Short mmCIF file of C-alpha atoms in Angstrom, two decimals:
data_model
loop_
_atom_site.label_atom_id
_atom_site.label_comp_id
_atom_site.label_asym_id
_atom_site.label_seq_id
_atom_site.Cartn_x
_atom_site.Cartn_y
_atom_site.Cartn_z
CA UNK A 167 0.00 0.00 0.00
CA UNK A 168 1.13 3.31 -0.36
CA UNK A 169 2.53 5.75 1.83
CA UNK A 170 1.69 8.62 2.15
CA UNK A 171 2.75 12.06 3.37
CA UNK A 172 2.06 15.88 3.51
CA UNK A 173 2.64 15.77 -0.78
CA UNK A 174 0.64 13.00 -1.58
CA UNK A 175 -1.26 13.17 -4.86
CA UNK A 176 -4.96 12.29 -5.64
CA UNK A 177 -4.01 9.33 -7.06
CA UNK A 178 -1.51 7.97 -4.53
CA UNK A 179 -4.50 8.85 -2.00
CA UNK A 180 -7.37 7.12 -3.82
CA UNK A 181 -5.10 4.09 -4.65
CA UNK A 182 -4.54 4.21 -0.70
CA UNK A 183 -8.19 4.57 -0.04
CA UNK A 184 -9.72 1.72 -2.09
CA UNK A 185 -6.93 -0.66 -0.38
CA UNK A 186 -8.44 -0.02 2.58
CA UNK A 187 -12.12 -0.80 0.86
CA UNK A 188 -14.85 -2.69 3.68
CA UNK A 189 -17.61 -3.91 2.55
CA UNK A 190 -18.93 -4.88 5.80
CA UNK A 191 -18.62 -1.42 6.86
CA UNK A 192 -20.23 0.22 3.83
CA UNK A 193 -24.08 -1.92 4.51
CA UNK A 194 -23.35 -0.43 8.01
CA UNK A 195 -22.96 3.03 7.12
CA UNK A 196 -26.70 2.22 4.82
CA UNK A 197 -27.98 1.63 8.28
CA UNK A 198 -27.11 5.13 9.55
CA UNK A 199 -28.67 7.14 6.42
CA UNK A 200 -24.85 7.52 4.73
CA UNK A 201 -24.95 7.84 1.15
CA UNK A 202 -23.34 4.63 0.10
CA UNK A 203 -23.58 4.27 -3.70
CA UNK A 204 -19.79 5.69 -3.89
CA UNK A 205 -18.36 4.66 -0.32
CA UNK A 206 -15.91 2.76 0.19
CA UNK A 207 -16.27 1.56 4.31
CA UNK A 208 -13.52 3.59 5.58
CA UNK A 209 -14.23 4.86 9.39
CA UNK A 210 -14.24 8.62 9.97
CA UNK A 211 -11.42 8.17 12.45
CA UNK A 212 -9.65 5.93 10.33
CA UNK A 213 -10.02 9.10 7.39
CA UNK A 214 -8.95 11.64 10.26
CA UNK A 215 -5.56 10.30 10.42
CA UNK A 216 -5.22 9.55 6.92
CA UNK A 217 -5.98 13.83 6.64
CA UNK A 218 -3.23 14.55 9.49
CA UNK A 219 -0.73 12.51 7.31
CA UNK A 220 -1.71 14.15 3.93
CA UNK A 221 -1.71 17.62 5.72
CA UNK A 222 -4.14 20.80 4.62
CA UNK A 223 -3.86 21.55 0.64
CA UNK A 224 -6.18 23.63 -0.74
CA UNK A 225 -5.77 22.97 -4.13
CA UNK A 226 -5.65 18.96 -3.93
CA UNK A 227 -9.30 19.23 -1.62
CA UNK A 228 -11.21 20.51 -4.81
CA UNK A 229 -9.63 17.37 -6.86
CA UNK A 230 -10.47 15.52 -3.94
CA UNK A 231 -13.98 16.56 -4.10
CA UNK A 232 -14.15 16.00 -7.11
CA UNK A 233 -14.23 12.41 -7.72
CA UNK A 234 -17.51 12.05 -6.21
CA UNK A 235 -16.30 9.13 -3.84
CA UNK A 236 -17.66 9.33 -0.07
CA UNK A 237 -14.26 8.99 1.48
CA UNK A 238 -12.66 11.36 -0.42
CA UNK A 239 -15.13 14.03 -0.08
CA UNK A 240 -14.72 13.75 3.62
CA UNK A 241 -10.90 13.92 3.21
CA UNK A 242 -11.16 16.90 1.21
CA UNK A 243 -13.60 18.71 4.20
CA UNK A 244 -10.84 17.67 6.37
CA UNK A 245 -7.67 18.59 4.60
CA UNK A 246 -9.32 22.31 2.75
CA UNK A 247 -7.76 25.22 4.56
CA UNK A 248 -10.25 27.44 6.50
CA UNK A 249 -7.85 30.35 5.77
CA UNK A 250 -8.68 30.21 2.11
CA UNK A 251 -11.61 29.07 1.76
CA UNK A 252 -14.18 31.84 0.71
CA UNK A 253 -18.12 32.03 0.75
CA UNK A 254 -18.29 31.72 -3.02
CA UNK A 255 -15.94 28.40 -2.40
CA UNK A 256 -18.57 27.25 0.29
CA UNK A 257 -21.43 27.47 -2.35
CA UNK A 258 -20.25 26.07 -4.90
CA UNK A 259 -19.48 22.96 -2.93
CA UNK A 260 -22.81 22.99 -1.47
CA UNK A 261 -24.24 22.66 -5.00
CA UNK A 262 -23.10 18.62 -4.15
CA UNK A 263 -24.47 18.01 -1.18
CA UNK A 264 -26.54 15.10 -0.70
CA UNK A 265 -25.64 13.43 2.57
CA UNK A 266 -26.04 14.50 6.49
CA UNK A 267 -22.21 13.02 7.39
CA UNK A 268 -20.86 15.60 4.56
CA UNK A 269 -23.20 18.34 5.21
CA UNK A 270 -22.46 18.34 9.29
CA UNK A 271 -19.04 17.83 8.30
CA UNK A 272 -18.42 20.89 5.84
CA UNK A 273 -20.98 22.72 8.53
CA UNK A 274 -17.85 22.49 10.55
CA UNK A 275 -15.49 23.93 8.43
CA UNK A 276 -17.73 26.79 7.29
CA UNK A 277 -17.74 27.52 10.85
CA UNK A 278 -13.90 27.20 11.31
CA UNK A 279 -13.23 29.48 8.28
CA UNK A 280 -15.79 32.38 10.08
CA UNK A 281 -18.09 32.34 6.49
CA UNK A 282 -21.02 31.88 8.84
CA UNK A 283 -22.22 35.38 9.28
CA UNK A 284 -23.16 34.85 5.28
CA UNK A 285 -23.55 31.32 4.83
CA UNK A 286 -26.68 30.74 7.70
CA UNK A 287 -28.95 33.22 6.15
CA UNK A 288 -28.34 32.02 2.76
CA UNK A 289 -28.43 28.61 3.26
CA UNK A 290 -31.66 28.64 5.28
CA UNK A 291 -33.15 30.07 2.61
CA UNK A 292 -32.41 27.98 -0.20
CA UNK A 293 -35.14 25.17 -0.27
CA UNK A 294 -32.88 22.34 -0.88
CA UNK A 295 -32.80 19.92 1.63
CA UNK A 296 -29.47 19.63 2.85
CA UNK A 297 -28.16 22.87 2.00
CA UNK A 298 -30.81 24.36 4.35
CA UNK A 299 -29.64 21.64 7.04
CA UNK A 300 -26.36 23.10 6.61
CA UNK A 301 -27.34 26.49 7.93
CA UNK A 302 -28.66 24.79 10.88
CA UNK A 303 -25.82 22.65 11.61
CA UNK A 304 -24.07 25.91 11.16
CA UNK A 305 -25.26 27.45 13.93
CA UNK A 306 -25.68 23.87 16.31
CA UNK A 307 -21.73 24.04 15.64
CA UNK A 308 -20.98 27.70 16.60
CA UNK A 309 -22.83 27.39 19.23
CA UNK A 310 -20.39 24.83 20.67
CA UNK A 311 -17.47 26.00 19.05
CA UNK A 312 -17.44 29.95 19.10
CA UNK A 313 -16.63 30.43 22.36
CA UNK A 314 -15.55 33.96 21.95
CA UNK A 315 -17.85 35.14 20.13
CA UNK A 316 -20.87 37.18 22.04
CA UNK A 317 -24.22 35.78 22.73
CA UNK A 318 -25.92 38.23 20.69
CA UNK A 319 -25.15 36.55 17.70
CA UNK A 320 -26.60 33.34 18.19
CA UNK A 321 -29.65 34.62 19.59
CA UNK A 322 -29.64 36.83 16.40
CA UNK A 323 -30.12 33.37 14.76
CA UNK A 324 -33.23 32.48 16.97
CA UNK A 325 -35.70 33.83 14.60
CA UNK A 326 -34.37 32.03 11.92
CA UNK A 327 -35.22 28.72 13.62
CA UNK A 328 -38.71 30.03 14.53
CA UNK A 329 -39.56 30.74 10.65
CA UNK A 330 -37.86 27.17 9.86
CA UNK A 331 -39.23 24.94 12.39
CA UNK A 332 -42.12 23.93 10.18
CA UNK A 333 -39.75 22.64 7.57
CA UNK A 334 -40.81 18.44 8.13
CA UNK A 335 -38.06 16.95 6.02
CA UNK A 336 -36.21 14.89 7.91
CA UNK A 337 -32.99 16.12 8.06
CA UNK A 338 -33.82 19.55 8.13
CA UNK A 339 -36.15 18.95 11.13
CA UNK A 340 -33.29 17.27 13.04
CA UNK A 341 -30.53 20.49 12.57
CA UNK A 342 -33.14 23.07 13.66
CA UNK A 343 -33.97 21.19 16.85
CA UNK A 344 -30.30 20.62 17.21
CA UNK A 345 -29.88 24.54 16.34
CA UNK A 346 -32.35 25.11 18.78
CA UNK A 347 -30.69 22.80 21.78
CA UNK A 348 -27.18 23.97 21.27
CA UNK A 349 -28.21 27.53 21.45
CA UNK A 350 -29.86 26.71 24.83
CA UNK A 351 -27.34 24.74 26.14
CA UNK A 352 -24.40 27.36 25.13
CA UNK A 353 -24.69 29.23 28.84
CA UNK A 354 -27.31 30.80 30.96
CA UNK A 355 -27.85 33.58 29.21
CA UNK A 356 -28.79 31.75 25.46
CA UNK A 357 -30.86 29.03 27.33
CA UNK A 358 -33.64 31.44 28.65
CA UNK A 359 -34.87 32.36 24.94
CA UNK A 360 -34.11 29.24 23.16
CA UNK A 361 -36.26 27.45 25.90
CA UNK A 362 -39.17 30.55 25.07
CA UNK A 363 -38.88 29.33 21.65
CA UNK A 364 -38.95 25.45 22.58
CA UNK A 365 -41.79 26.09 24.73
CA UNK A 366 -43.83 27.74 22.34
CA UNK A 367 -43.46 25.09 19.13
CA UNK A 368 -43.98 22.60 21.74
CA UNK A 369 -47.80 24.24 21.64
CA UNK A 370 -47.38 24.99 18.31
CA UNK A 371 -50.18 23.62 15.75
CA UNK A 372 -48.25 22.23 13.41
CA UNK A 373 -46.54 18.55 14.17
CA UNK A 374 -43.09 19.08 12.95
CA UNK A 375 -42.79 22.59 15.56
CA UNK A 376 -44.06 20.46 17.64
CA UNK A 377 -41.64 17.60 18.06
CA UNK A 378 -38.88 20.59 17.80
CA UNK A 379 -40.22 21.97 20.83
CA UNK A 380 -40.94 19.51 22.79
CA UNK A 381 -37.75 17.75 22.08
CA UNK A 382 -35.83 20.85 22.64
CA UNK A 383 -38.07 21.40 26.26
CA UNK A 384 -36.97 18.11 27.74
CA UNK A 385 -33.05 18.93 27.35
CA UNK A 386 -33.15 21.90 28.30
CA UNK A 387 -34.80 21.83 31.30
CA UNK A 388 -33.46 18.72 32.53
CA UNK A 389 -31.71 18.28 35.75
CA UNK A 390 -28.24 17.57 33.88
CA UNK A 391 -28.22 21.14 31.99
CA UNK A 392 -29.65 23.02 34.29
CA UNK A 393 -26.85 22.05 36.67
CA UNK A 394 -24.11 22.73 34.04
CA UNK A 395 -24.72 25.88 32.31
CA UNK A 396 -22.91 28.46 33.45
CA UNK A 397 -24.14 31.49 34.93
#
C-alpha cells in the first residue's frame, strides 16, 4: 500500500483509499442514512488520520472533491484550509451536497473558516434539503465552538429557527432542533430564549414545531443542563 505524506497526490490517496475498501462497513454506514452508492467503508477516524498525514492543501481538496467518492469528499472537508476558503468556495461545494455526514461535516469547516455570518442566512433560505440543514448545523456548531464570540449573535439566529421549524423533512427537522438545543445549552444567558422558543413550538399547531419543541423542552430543562450551564 502506499505511503503517504504531507505531498501525496490524488491518485496515490485514492489508490490508498480503495486498499483499505470494507464492505462490511459500507451496509453499516446504509444503516445510519450515509450515502453509500460511492463509499468505500472507511471509518471517519480511520479518514482523520489519513488527513493529518496528507496535511491541509487547498488545491488537492477541490480534486479531492471532485471524484464524487464518499471517502474522499470527507478527506477533502478535512484537509481544505479554512484560511482560504471563501463564501463563493462554500457554495459552490454545497451545490453537491446530498448526505447529512458531509453536510455536518463541511458545517464544521464553514464555521472554522468564520463564512457563517453569510452562509446561515443564505443557506436557510435555499429550499434544498441539505443545503438548508447546513445552515442549521451551522449554527448547532458555533454554538459549541465559538466560544468567543458574544451571545448576541446566536440569539440573532433564533428567529431564523422560529420561521424554519415547520420545515418536516427529515434532516432539516433534526438540525433546527439541534440549532435550537445547542443555542440553549451554550450558557445561561442563550438558554432562557431558546427554551421561550422550545416552549412555544412545543404548543405549536403544526406537528413538525411540535416535536422541535418539545424535544428541545426536555433537554433543556433537565436536571443535567440546568446544573451545568454556566451562569
Amino acid at each position: 500500500m502506499n505511503e503517504l505524506g504531507p505531498y501525496s497526490d490524488v491518485e496515490t490517496i485514492l489508490a490508498h483509499l480503495r486498499g483499505l475498501r470494507n464492505a462490511t462497513n459500507i451496509e453499516g454506514m446504509g444503516r445510519f442514512g450515509i450515502r453509500t452508492e460511492t463509499a468505500l467503508g472507511i471509518s471517519n477516524p480511520v479518514m482523520q488520520a489519513i488527513a493529518r498525514k496528507i496535511k491541509k492543501d487547498h488545491a488537492r481538496a477541490f480534486l479531492l472533491w471532485a471524484t464524487d467518492i464518499r471517502e474522499a469528499r470527507m478527506l477533502a472537508l478535512y484537509t481544505f484550509d479554512p484560511k482560504k476558503l471563501t463564501q463563493q468556495d462554500a457554495i459552490r461545494l454545497a451545490e453537491d451536497f446530498n448526505s447529512w455526514e458531509i453536510v455536518d461535516t463541511a458545517a464544521d469547516l464553514f464555521v472554522e473558516a468564520r463564512l457563517e455570518a453569510e452562509l446561515v442566512p443564505l443557506f436557510a433560505g435555499d429550499e434544498r434539503e441539505f443545503v438548508r440543514r447546513t445552515a442549521f448545523a451551522m449554527i448547532a456548531g458555533a454554538a459549541v465552538h465559538l466560544k468567543k464570540e458574544p451571545d448576541a449573535t446566536l440569539l440573532a439566529w433564533i428567529p431564523l429557527i422560529d420561521r424554519h421549524a415547520r420545515d418536516p423533512r427529515n434532516f432539516v427537522r433534526k438540525a433546527v432542533n439541534w440549532a435550537l438545543r445547542n443555542i440553549g445549552k451554550r450558557n445561561r444567558g442563550c438558554h432562557g430564549p431558546a427554551l421561550a422558543l422550545a416552549e412555544r413550538l412545543a404548543s405549536d399547531d403544526d406537528k413538525t414545531a411540535r416535536w422541535i419543541g418539545k424535544d428541545a423542552v426536555r433537554e433543556l430543562t433537565s436536571p443535567k443542563i440546568i446544573a451545568r450551564l454556566k451562569p
